[in-house]
């Protein structure tokens, strides 16, 4: 199984800040890495797929990068609606998710 | 417009079998490249992928749960069914089904259905 490790597990930030979440895979996953946003009581929403491709309709302040085993999700100019939990997921082989990163208001 | 919706029992007893149905519209599971997955989330915890079925009836399962899972599709009814055997309270959580896109990500999700395993 491929283990996905996100850091940090949680962070506090202010509106307008730039935040970066990292995701490390226990083995190479090429660019088969995707990012989701989840708000309480809701289903996850796809933000970025294939490491860096923004899903249609997702604001350009979200960006993804990386390949191999190290990936990042960056949110530029954090907005009030961005406070949520973010998950990475690999699909190189049997899909697996990271443990999540909760972005809270400072 | 692609939509998915999960349905099934909300309360099941330990050792019983859970059967969940994902009803979808806006795509066909006979179209090359299409897939539907099941993912679950225990209360307050992370997402866990369970199973995935492809347009060609290829099936993939979580290695840790493989012996307890079965995924099937009914292309005439536009449904995907997941069964989970030998339930335990740790199986309690929200169960989601999701559409797999050509980028191999889960791009459209159902709202989820809450399942509680308790005697």
PDB file of C-alpha atoms in Angstrom, chain B residues 70-117:
ATOM      1  CA  UNK B  70     -17.948  -6.684  -3.271  1.00  0.00           C
ATOM      2  CA  UNK B  71     -18.762  -4.090  -5.939  1.00  0.00           C
ATOM      3  CA  UNK B  72     -21.113  -4.666  -8.856  1.00  0.00           C
ATOM      4  CA  UNK B  73     -22.798  -2.550 -11.486  1.00  0.00           C
ATOM      5  CA  UNK B  74     -26.187  -2.553 -13.198  1.00  0.00           C
ATOM      6  CA  UNK B  75     -25.805  -0.576 -16.408  1.00  0.00           C
ATOM      7  CA  UNK B  76     -29.507  -0.741 -17.231  1.00  0.00           C
ATOM      8  CA  UNK B  77     -30.474   0.891 -13.943  1.00  0.00           C
ATOM      9  CA  UNK B  78     -27.411   3.173 -13.754  1.00  0.00           C
ATOM     10  CA  UNK B  79     -26.476   1.825 -10.332  1.00  0.00           C
ATOM     11  CA  UNK B  80     -23.394   0.576  -8.549  1.00  0.00           C
ATOM     12  CA  UNK B  81     -23.828  -1.624  -5.480  1.00  0.00           C
ATOM     13  CA  UNK B  82     -21.328  -2.132  -2.656  1.00  0.00           C
ATOM     14  CA  UNK B  83     -21.658  -4.896  -0.108  1.00  0.00           C
ATOM     15  CA  UNK B  84     -19.649  -5.044   3.091  1.00  0.00           C
ATOM     16  CA  UNK B  85     -19.794  -8.256   5.095  1.00  0.00           C
ATOM     17  CA  UNK B  86     -19.205  -9.008   8.770  1.00  0.00           C
ATOM     18  CA  UNK B  87     -19.802  -5.471   9.982  1.00  0.00           C
ATOM     19  CA  UNK B  88     -18.143  -4.079  13.101  1.00  0.00           C
ATOM     20  CA  UNK B  89     -18.761  -0.791  14.955  1.00  0.00           C
ATOM     21  CA  UNK B  90     -15.544   0.561  13.406  1.00  0.00           C
ATOM     22  CA  UNK B  91     -17.358   0.455  10.042  1.00  0.00           C
ATOM     23  CA  UNK B  92     -19.581   3.290  11.260  1.00  0.00           C
ATOM     24  CA  UNK B  93     -19.311   6.409   9.134  1.00  0.00           C
ATOM     25  CA  UNK B  94     -20.411   8.254   6.031  1.00  0.00           C
ATOM     26  CA  UNK B  95     -20.208   6.307   2.796  1.00  0.00           C
ATOM     27  CA  UNK B  96     -19.728   8.206  -0.462  1.00  0.00           C
ATOM     28  CA  UNK B  97     -19.811   7.128  -4.079  1.00  0.00           C
ATOM     29  CA  UNK B  98     -17.908   9.151  -6.665  1.00  0.00           C
ATOM     30  CA  UNK B  99     -17.337   9.383 -10.430  1.00  0.00           C
ATOM     31  CA  UNK B 100     -13.793   8.787 -11.657  1.00  0.00           C
ATOM     32  CA  UNK B 101     -12.667  11.255 -14.310  1.00  0.00           C
ATOM     33  CA  UNK B 102     -10.231  10.705 -17.171  1.00  0.00           C
ATOM     34  CA  UNK B 103      -7.507  12.235 -15.012  1.00  0.00           C
ATOM     35  CA  UNK B 104      -8.023   9.330 -12.619  1.00  0.00           C
ATOM     36  CA  UNK B 105      -9.436  11.575  -9.855  1.00  0.00           C
ATOM     37  CA  UNK B 106     -12.858  11.520  -8.222  1.00  0.00           C
ATOM     38  CA  UNK B 107     -14.470  14.607  -9.696  1.00  0.00           C
ATOM     39  CA  UNK B 108     -18.141  14.301  -8.737  1.00  0.00           C
ATOM     40  CA  UNK B 109     -19.322  12.923  -5.399  1.00  0.00           C
ATOM     41  CA  UNK B 110     -22.666  11.978  -3.964  1.00  0.00           C
ATOM     42  CA  UNK B 111     -23.807  13.690  -0.749  1.00  0.00           C
ATOM     43  CA  UNK B 112     -23.012  10.567   1.275  1.00  0.00           C
ATOM     44  CA  UNK B 113     -25.091   8.267   3.441  1.00  0.00           C
ATOM     45  CA  UNK B 114     -24.515   7.755   7.159  1.00  0.00           C
ATOM     46  CA  UNK B 115     -24.248   4.186   8.410  1.00  0.00           C
ATOM     47  CA  UNK B 116     -24.140   3.266  12.092  1.00  0.00           C
ATOM     48  CA  UNK B 117     -23.103  -0.212  13.172  1.00  0.00           C
TER      49      UNK B 117
END
